[in-house]
Short mmCIF file of C-alpha atoms and ligand atoms in Angstrom, two decimals:
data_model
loop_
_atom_site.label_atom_id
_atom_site.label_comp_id
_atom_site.label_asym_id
_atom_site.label_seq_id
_atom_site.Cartn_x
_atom_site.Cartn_y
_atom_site.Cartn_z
CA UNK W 24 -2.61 -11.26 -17.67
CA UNK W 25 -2.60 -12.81 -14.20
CA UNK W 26 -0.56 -10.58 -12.29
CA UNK W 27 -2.38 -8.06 -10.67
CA UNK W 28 -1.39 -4.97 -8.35
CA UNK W 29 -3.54 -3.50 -5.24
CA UNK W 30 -2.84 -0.31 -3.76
CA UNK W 31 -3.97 0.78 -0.42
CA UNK W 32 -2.92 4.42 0.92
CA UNK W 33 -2.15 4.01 4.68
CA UNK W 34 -1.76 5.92 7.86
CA UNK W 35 -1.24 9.77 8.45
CA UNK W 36 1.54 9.83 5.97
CA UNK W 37 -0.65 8.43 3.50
CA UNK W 38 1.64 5.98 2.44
CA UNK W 39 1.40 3.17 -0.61
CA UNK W 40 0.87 0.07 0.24
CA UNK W 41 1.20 -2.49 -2.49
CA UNK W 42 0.17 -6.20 -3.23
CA UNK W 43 0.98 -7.67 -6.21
CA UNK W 44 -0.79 -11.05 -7.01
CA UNK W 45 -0.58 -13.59 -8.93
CA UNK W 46 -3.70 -14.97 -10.09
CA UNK W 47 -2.74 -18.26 -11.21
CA UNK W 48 -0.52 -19.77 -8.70
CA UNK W 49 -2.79 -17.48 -5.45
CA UNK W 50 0.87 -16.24 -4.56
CA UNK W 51 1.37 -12.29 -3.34
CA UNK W 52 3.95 -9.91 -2.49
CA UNK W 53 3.65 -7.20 -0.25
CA UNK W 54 5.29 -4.05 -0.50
CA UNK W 55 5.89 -1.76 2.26
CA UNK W 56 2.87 -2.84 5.17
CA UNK W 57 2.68 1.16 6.39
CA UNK W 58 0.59 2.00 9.72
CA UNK W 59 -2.87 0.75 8.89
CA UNK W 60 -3.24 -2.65 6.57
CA UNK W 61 -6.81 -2.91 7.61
CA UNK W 62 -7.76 -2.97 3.80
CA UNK W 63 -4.83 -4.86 2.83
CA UNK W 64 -5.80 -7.71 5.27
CA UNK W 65 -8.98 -7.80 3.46
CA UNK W 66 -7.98 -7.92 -0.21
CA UNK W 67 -5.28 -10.67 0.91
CA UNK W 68 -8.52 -12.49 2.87
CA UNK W 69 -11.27 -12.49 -0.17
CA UNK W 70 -8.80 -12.90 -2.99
CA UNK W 71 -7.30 -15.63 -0.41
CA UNK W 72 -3.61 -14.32 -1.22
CA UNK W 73 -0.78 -16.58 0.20
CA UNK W 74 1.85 -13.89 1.35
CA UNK W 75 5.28 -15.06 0.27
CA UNK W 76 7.41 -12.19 0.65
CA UNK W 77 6.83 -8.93 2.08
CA UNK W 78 9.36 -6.47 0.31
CA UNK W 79 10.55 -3.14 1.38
CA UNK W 80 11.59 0.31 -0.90
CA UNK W 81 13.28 1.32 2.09
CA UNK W 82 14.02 1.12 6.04
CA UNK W 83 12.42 4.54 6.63
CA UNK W 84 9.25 3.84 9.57
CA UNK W 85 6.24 4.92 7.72
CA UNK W 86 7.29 1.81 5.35
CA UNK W 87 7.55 -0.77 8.12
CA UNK W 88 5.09 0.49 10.54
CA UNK W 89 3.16 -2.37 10.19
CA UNK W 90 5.17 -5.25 9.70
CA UNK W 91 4.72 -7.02 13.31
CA UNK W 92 0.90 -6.68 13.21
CA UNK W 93 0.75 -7.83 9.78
CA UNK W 94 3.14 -10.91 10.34
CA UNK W 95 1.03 -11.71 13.34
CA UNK W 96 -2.06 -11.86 10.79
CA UNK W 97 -0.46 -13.71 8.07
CA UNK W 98 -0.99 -17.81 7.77
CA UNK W 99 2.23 -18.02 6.26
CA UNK W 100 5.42 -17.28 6.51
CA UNK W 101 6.97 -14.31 4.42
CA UNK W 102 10.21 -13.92 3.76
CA UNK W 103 10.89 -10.21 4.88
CA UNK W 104 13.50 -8.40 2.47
CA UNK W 105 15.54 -5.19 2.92
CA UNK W 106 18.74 -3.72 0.64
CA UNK W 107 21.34 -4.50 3.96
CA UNK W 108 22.71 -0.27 3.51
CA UNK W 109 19.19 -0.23 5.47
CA UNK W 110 19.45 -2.32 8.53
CA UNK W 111 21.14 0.20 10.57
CA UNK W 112 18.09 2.89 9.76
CA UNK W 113 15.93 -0.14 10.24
CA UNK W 114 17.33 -1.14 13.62
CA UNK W 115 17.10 2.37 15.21
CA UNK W 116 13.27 2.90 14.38
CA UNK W 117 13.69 4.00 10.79
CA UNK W 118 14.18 7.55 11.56
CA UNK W 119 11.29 7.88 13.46
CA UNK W 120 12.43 9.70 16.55
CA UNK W 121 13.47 12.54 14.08
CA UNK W 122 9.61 12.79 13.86
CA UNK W 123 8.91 12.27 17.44
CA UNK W 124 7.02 9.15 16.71
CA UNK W 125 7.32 5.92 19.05
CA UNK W 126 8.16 2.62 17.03
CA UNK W 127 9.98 -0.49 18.13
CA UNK W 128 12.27 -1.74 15.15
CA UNK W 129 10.21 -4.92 14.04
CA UNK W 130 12.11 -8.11 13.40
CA UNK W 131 15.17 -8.30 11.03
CA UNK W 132 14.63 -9.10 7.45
CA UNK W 133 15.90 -12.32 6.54
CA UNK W 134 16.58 -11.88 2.84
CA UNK W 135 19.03 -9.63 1.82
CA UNK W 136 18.04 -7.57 -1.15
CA UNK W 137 20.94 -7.11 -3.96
CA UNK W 138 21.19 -5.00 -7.23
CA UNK W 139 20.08 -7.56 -10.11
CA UNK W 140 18.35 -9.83 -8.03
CA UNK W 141 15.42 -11.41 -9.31
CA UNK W 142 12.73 -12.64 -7.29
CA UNK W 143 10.16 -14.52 -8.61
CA UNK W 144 6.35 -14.68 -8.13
CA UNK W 145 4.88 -17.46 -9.91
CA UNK W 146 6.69 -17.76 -13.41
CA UNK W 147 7.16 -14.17 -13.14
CA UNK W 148 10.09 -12.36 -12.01
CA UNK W 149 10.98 -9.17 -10.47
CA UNK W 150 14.09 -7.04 -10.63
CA UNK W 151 15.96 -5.51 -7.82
CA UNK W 152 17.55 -2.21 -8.31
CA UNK W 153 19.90 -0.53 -5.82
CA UNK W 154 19.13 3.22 -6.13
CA UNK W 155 20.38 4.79 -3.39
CA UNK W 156 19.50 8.90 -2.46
CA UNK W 157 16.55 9.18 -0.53
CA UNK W 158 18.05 6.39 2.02
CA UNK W 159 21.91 4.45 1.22
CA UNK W 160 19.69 1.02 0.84
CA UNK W 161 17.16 2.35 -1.38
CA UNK W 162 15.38 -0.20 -4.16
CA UNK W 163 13.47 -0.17 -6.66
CA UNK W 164 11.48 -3.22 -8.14
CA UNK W 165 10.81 -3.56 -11.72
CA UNK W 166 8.08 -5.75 -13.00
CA UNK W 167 8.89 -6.55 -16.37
CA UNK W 168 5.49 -8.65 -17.21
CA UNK W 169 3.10 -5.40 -16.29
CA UNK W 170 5.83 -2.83 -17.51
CA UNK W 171 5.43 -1.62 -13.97
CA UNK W 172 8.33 -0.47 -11.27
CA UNK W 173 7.71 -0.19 -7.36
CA UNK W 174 10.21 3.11 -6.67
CA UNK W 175 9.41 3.83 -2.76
CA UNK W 176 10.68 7.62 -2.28
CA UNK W 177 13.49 7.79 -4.69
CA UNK W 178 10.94 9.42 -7.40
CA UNK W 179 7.21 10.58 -7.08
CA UNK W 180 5.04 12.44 -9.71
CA UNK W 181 7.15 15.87 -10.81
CA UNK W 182 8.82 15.35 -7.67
CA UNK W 183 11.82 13.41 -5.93
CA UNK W 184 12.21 11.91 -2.38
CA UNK W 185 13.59 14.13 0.38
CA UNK W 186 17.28 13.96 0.77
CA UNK W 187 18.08 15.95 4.01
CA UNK W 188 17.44 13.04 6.55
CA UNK W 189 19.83 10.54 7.71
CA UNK W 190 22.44 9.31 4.74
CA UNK W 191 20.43 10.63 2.03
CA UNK W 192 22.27 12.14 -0.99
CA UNK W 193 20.65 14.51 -3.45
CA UNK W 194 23.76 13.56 -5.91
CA UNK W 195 23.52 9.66 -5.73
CA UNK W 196 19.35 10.18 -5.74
CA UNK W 197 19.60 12.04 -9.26
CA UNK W 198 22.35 9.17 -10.59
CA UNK W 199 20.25 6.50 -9.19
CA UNK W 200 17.08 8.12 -11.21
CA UNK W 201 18.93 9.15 -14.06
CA UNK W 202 20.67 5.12 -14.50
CA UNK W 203 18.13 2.48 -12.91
CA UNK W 204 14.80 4.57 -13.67
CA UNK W 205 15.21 6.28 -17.06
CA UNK W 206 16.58 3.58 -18.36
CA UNK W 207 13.61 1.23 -17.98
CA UNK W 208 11.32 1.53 -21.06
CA UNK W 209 9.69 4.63 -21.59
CA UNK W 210 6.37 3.45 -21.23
CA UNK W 211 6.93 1.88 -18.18
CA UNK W 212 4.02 2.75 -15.02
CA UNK W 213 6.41 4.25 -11.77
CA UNK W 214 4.21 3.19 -8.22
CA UNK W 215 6.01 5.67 -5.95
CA UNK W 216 5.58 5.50 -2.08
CA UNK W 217 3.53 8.08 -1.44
CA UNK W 218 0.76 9.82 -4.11
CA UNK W 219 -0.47 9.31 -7.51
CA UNK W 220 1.40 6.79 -9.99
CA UNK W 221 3.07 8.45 -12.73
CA UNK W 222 5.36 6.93 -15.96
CA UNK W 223 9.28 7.36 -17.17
CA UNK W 224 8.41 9.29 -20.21
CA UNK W 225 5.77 11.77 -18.05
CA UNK W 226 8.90 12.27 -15.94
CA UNK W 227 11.77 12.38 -18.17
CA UNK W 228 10.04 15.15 -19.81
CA UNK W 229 8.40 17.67 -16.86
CA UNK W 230 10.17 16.47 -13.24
CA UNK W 231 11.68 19.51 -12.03
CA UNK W 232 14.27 17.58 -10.64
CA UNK W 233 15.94 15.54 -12.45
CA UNK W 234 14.03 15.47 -16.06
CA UNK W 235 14.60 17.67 -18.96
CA UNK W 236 13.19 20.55 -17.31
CA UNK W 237 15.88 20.38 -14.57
CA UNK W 238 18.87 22.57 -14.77
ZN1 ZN R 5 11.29 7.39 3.08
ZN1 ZN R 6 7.90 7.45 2.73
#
């Protein structure tokens, strides 16, 4: 199997940050550069990643945090996606001054993520799925060839992103789980943005939420 996925938890939200490599072709996306990508700079240097897209869940500020250092850093240049129901969360800060925090919106992505996109890494390809809830331009990237999906804050391990800040939607979070999550295979691995990874089967059966348990 040559792709691979790295995980480093970052900054005082202790959020996911994500590479996934190829190793044949040395190619490497990066999910959601959060405050502190000290160990993500050095995976990317000793496995001598080339960067070709850095990819965001979401346009919340803990997810972006570090996207001007790390495109300062990088020898090549990334295309920077974001669902577009994002760039005005994205252009005021990401919600950060509802947390008192001081961040400059970073540059403007300049690939516009859409529902059943693929992207490809290698001769691998990745799915784009609008799920909308925790934020209106919520994703989710599926990653057929390690049964694997990158779901930000729409779903975390017995528990679902928060839906009470700015266009969030506890409604459209439970459809968006309920048709673009449990309806990937069962055994497939979830990498939420925040905590442990979990699976669709482990959450179709005991998430609180919006699994069997729920109601
Ligand atoms: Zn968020
Ligand atoms: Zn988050």
């Amino acid at each position: 199997m040559s792709l691979k996925l790295h995980l480093q938890i970052s900054g005082p939200l202790e959020n996911n940050v994500i590479i996934l490599q190829d190793e044949t072709s040395g190619e490497g996306i990066l999910f959601d550069p959060s405050f502190d990508l000290h160990d993500t700079l050095e995976i990317i240097d000793t496995e001598k990643i080339t960067i070709t897209s850095i990819l965001f869940t979401h346009g919340h500020f803990d997810h972006f945090a570090g996207l001007t250092y790390l495109l300062t850093r990088l020898d090549s240049a990334p295309r920077v996606g974001l669902h577009p129901s994002d760039l005005p969360l994205w252009r005021q800060g990401g919600g950060a001054s509802q947390f008192r925090i001081p961040i400059e919106p970073p540059a403007e992505p300049n690939l516009l993520l859409e529902h059943g996109q693929r992207l490809r890494i290698g001769i691998h390809t990745l799915e784009v799925r609008h799920t909308p809830g925790h934020s209106p331009g919520s994703v989710i990237f599926y990653i057929p060839a390690i049964q694997t999906a990158i779901v930000g804050d729409l779903i975390f391990y017995r528990g679902v992103g928060r839906t009470d800040l700015d266009g969030g939607s506890f409604e459209s979070l439970r459809h968006s789980i309920e048709t673009q999550v449990f309806t990937l295979p069962a055994d497939t691995i979830l990498v939420p943005g925040h905590g442990r990874n979990t699976s669709v089967t482990e959450e179709m059966r005991y998430n609180p939420y919006v699994g069997a348990s729920a109601d």
